[in-house]
C-alpha positions as a printed Julia matrix, in Angstrom:
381×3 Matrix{Float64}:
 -61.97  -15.15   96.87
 -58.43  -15.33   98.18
 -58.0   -14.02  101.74
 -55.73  -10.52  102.12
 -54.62  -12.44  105.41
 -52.69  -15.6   105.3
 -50.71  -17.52  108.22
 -47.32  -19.28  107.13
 -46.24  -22.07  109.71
 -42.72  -21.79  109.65
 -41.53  -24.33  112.01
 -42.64  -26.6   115.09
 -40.37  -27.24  118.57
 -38.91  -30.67  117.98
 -39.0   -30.3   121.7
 -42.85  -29.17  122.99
 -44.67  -29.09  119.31
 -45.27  -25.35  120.01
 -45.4   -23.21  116.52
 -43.34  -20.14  115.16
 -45.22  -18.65  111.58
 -45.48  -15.38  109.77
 -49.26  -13.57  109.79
 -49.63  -12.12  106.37
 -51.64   -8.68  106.27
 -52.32   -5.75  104.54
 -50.12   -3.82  106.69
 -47.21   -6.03  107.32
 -46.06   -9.42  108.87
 -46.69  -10.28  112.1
 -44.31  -12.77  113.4
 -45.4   -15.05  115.4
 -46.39  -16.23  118.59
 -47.29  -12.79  119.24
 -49.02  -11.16  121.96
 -51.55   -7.61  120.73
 -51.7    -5.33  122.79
 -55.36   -3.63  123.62
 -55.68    0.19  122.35
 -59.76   -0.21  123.13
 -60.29    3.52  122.27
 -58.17    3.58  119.01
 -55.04    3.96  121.17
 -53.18    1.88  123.88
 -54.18    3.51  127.81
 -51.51    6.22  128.15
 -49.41    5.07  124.87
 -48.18    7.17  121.6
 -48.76    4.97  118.32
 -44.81    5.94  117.85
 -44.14    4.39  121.63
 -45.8     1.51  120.75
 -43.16    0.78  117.84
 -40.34    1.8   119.81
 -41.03   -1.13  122.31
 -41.65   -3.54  119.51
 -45.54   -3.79  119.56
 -46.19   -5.76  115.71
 -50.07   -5.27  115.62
 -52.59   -4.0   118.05
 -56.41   -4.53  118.7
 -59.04   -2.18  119.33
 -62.81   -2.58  120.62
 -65.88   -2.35  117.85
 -68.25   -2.09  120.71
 -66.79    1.6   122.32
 -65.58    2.58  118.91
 -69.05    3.16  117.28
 -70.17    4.65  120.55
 -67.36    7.17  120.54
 -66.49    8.54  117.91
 -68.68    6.01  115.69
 -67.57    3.89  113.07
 -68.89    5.89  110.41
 -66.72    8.97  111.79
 -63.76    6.73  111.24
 -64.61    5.75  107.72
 -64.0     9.74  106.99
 -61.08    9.62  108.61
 -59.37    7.03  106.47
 -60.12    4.32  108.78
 -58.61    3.28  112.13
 -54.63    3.47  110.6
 -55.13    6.44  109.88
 -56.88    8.01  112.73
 -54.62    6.43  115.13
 -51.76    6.99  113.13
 -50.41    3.63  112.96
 -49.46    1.68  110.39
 -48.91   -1.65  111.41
 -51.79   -4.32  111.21
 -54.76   -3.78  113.29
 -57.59   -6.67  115.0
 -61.11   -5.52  115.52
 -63.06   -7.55  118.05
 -66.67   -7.96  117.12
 -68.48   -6.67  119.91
 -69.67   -9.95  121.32
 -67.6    -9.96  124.64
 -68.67   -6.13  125.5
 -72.34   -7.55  125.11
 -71.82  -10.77  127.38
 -69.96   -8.51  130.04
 -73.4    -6.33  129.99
 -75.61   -9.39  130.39
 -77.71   -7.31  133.12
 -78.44   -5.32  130.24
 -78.84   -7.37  127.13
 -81.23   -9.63  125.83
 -80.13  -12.18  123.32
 -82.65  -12.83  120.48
 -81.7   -15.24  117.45
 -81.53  -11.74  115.84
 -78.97  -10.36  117.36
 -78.47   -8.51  121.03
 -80.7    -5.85  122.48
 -78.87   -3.95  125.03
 -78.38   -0.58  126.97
 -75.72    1.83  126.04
 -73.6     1.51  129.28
 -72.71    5.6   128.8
 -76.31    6.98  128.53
 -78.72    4.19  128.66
 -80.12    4.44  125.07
 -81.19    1.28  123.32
 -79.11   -0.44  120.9
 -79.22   -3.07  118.77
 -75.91   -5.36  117.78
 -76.68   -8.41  115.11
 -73.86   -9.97  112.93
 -74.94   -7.41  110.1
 -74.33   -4.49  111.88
 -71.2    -5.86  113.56
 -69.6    -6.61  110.11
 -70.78   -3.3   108.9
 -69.12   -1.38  111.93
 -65.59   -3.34  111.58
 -65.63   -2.54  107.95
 -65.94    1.3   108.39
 -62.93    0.99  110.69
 -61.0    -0.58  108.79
 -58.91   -3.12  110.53
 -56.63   -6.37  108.78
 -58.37   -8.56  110.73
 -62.33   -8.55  111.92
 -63.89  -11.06  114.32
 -67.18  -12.92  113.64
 -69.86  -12.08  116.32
 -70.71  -14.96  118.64
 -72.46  -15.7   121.99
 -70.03  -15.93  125.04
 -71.67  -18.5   127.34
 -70.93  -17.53  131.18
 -68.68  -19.76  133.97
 -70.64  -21.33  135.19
 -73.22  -22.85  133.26
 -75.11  -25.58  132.5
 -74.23  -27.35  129.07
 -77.86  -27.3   127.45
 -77.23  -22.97  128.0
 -73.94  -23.68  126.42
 -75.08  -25.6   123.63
 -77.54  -23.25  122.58
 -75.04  -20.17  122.6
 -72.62  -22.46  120.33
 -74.94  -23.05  117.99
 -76.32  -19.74  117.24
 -72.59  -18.68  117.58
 -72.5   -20.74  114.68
 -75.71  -19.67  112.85
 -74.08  -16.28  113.47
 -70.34  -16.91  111.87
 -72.65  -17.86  108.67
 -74.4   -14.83  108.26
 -70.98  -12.86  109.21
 -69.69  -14.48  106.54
 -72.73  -13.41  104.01
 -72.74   -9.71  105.37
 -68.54   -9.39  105.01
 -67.54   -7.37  101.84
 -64.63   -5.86  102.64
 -61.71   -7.28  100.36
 -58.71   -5.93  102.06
 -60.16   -7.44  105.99
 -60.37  -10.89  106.46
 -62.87  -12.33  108.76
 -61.89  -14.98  111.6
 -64.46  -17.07  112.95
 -64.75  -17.66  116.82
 -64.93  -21.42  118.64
 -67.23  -21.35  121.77
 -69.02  -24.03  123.77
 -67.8   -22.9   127.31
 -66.48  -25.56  129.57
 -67.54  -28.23  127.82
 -65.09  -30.51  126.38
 -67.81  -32.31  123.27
 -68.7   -28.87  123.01
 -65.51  -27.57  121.89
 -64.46  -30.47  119.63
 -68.06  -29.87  118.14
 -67.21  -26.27  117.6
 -63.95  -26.0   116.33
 -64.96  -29.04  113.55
 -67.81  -26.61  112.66
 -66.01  -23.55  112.44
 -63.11  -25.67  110.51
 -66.0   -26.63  108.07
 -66.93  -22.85  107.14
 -63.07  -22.28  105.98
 -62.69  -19.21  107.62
 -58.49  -17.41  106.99
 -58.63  -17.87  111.21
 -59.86  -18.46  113.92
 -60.36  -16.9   117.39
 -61.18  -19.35  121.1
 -63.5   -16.82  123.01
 -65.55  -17.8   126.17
 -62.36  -18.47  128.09
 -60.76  -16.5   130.68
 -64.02  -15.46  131.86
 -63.17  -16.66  135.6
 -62.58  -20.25  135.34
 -59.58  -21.91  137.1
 -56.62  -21.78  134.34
 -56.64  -25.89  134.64
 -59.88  -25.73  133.12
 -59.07  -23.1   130.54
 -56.13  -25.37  130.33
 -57.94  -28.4   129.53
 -60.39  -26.46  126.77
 -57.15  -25.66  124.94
 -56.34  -29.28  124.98
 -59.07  -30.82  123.48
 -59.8   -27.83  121.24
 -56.61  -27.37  119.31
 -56.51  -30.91  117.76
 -59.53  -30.05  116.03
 -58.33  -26.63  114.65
 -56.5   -26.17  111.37
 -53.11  -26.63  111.64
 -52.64  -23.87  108.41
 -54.6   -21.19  110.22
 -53.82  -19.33  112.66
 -55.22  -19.58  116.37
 -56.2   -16.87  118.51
 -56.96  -16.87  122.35
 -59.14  -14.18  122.81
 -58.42  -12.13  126.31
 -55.96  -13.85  127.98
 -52.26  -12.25  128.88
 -50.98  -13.02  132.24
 -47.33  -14.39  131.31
 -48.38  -18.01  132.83
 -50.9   -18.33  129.93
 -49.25  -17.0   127.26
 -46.55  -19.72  127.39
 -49.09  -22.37  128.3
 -51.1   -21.45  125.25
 -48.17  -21.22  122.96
 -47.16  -24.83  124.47
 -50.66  -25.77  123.47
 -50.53  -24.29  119.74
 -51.76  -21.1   119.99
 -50.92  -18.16  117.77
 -52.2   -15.0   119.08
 -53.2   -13.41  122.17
 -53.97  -10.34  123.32
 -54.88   -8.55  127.0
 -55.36   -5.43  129.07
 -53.62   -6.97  132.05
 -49.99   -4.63  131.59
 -51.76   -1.47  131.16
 -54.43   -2.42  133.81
 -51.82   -3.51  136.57
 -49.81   -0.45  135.55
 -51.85    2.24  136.07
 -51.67    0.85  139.71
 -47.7     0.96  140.07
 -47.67   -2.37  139.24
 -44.94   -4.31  136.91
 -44.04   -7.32  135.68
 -40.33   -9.06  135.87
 -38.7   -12.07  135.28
 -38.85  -12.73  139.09
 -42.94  -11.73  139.18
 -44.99   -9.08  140.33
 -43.03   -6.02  141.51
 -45.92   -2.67  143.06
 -42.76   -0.22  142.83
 -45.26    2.09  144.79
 -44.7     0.47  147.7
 -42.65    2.17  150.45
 -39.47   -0.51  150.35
 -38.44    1.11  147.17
 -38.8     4.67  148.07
 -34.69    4.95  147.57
 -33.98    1.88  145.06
 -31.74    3.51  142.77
 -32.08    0.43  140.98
 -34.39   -0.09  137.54
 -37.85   -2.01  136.95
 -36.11   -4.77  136.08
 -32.17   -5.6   135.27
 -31.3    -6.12  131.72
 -34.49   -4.59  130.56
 -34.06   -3.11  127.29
 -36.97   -0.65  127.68
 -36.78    3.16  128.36
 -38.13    2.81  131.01
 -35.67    0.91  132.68
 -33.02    2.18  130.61
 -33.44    6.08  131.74
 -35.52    5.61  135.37
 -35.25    4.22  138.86
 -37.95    2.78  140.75
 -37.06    5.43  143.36
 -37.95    8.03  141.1
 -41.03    6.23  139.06
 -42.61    5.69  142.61
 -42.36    9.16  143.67
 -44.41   10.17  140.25
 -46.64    7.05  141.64
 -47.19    8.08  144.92
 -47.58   11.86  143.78
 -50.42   11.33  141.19
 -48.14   12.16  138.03
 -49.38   10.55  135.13
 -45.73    9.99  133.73
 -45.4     6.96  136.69
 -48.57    5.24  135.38
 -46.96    5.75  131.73
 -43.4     4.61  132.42
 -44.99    1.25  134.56
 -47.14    0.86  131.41
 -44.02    0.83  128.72
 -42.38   -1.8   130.63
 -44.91   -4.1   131.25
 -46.17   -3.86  127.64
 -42.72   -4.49  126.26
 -41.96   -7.07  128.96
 -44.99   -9.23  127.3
 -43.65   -8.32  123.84
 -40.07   -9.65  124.72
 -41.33  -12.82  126.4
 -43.59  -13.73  123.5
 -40.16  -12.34  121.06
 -37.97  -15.02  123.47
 -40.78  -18.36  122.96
 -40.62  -17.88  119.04
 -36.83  -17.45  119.45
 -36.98  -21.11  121.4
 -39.34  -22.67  119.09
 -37.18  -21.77  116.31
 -34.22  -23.54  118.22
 -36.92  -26.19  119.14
 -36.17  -25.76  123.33
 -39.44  -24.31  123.82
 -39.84  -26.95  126.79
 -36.78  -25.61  128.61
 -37.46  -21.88  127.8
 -40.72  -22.42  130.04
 -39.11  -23.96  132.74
 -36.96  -21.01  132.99
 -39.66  -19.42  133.22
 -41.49  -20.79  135.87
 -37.74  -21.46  137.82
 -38.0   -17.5   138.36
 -41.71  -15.89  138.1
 -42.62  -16.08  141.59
 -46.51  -17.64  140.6
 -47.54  -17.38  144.57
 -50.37  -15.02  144.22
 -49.22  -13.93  140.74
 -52.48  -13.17  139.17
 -56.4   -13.1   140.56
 -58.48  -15.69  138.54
 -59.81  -13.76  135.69
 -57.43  -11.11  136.41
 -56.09  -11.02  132.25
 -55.39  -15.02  132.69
């Protein structure tokens, strides 16, 4: 059966050998290297599905795991599925579930059938297996569902991550079987944490099951970016080079341009929103807190030359005194600019790959973004 999502690879920087394509979907094209913003709750923290166009957003991702909690997957279904009850029409990525699981590992147990855990809102018992994952991501609805995997913590030794690879794998088969939905494809997920045979071993076996894509989870999980580096490197080779590539979870600008050096697709993050919510933005020069008392009369915007409306109607004078007064509106504004910042800088890389000087388009980069204390490790890298 043909997949409803297919990735064109349009062309590859003569320069760097980073990649511009089209992702194919039920809901549109996605051009990219593109970076997805997080709505975990069927919307983006703070965000209109209509803002979210405005600023250019081409697909967004929402969390399985919270969804059938609240309102439940099965309450979505009725709705007409997540476009519809999020009123959005672009293309839509459901994560699986896993990562919510391995982030409650004080609560889970991992059996070969599937995870045991707590209910983190009322303490009930529930029970996650690649069955009831597929099932759940098929009531909502989304272009694109992830297989569910094992995330292997940092650190840990490499018998512990051997053994979550391979049931990963066990697991990406029986997604596979459970999967039914025709208009949803299903991307499987390479794992085998920090270790480099590990990876290789993973993405051949993944490559083997001929999945439409293909997600790299178990990274950003508070490993020093070299590392995370170094997993892309010796990960990627062994990917398809017709499929796309998705780094699960990372979003700090650094990374995004690193990954896309590296061949990667896709990304996605809650580091704008996150960081915004705390008067917190990101510019071409770095990290700007516009709550803090040096810009109580900068008349000045976010950013110059930002093309958001945020910068294009407000000051930092005035989105620091809704900051520092508890108006939601500051939190909202920050949150439109960072999000779109991410969008443009991901819009800019394709735009260099096409003109193959991706190379010199990340040098810019890195001549202005102040990296000295940028970003905490973990912190969305």
């Amino acid at each position: 059966m043909s997949s409803p999502v297919t990735f064109e690879l349009q062309h590859t920087c003569q320069q760097s050998g980073a990649r511009a394509g089209v992702l194919h979907t039920p809901h549109g094209d996605v051009l990219t290297p593109v970076y997805m913003p997080v709505g975990t709750q069927a919307v983006v923290k703070a965000m209109t599905s209509r803002e979210m166009k405005e600023l250019g957003a081409p697909i967004l991702l929402s969390n399985t795991y919270h969804l059938n909690l609240r309102p439940g997957s099965e309450l979505v279904r009725e709705a007409g599925g997540l476009h519809r009850f999020m009123a959005w029409d672009r293309p839509i990525l459901t994560d699986s579930g896993g990562f919510q699981v391995f982030s409650l590992a004080e609560l889970n147990k991992i059996t070969e059938e599937g995870v045991a855990f707590r209910n983190h809102l009322d303490g009930s018992p529930i029970m996650m297996s690649p069955e009831s994952s597929m099932d759940i991501q098929e009531n909502l609805g989304a272009d694109i569902a992830m297989a569910f995997d094992v995330c292997s913590p940092y650190p840990c030794e490499h018998e512990q991550a051997r053994l979550d690879m391979e049931r990963t794998h066990r697991w990406a088969k029986r997604c596979k079987e459970a999967h039914t939905r025709p208009n949803q494809a299903l991307f499987g997920i390479v794992q085998g944490a920090f270790y480099e045979d590990l990876r290789v071993q993973s993405a051949q076996a993944l490559a083997q099951m001929d999945f439409p894509g293909y997600g790299i989870g178990g990274l950003s999980v508070g490993e020093p970016k070299d590392i995370m580096y170094r997993m892309l490197d010796v990960t990627l080779p062994h990917m398809p080079v017709d499929k796309p590539r998705y780094l699960m979870g990372v979003g700090t600008p650094d990374c995004l341009l690193e990954g896309v050096l590296r061949g990667v697709d896709m990304f996605d993050c809650v580091l704008a929103t996150r960081i915004a919510r705390n008067g917190t933005v990101l510019t071409k020069h770095g990290r700007l807190v516009v709550r803090n008392a040096k810009y109580k009369a900068d008349f000045t915007p976010l950013e110059e030359g930002c093309d958001c409306h945020a910068c294009q109607h407000y000051t930092r004078a005035y989105i620091r005194h809704l900051l520092n007064t508890g108006e939601i509106t500051g939190g909202r504004l920050c949150s439109i600019h960072n999000l779109r910042y991410l969008t443009r800088l991901m819009e800019g890389a394709r735009q260099a790959i096409l003109e193959d000087r991706f190379n010199d388009y990340r040098e810019e980069f890195y001549a202005l973004f102040d990296m000295k204390g940028a970003f905490n490790r973990g912190e969305g890298a």
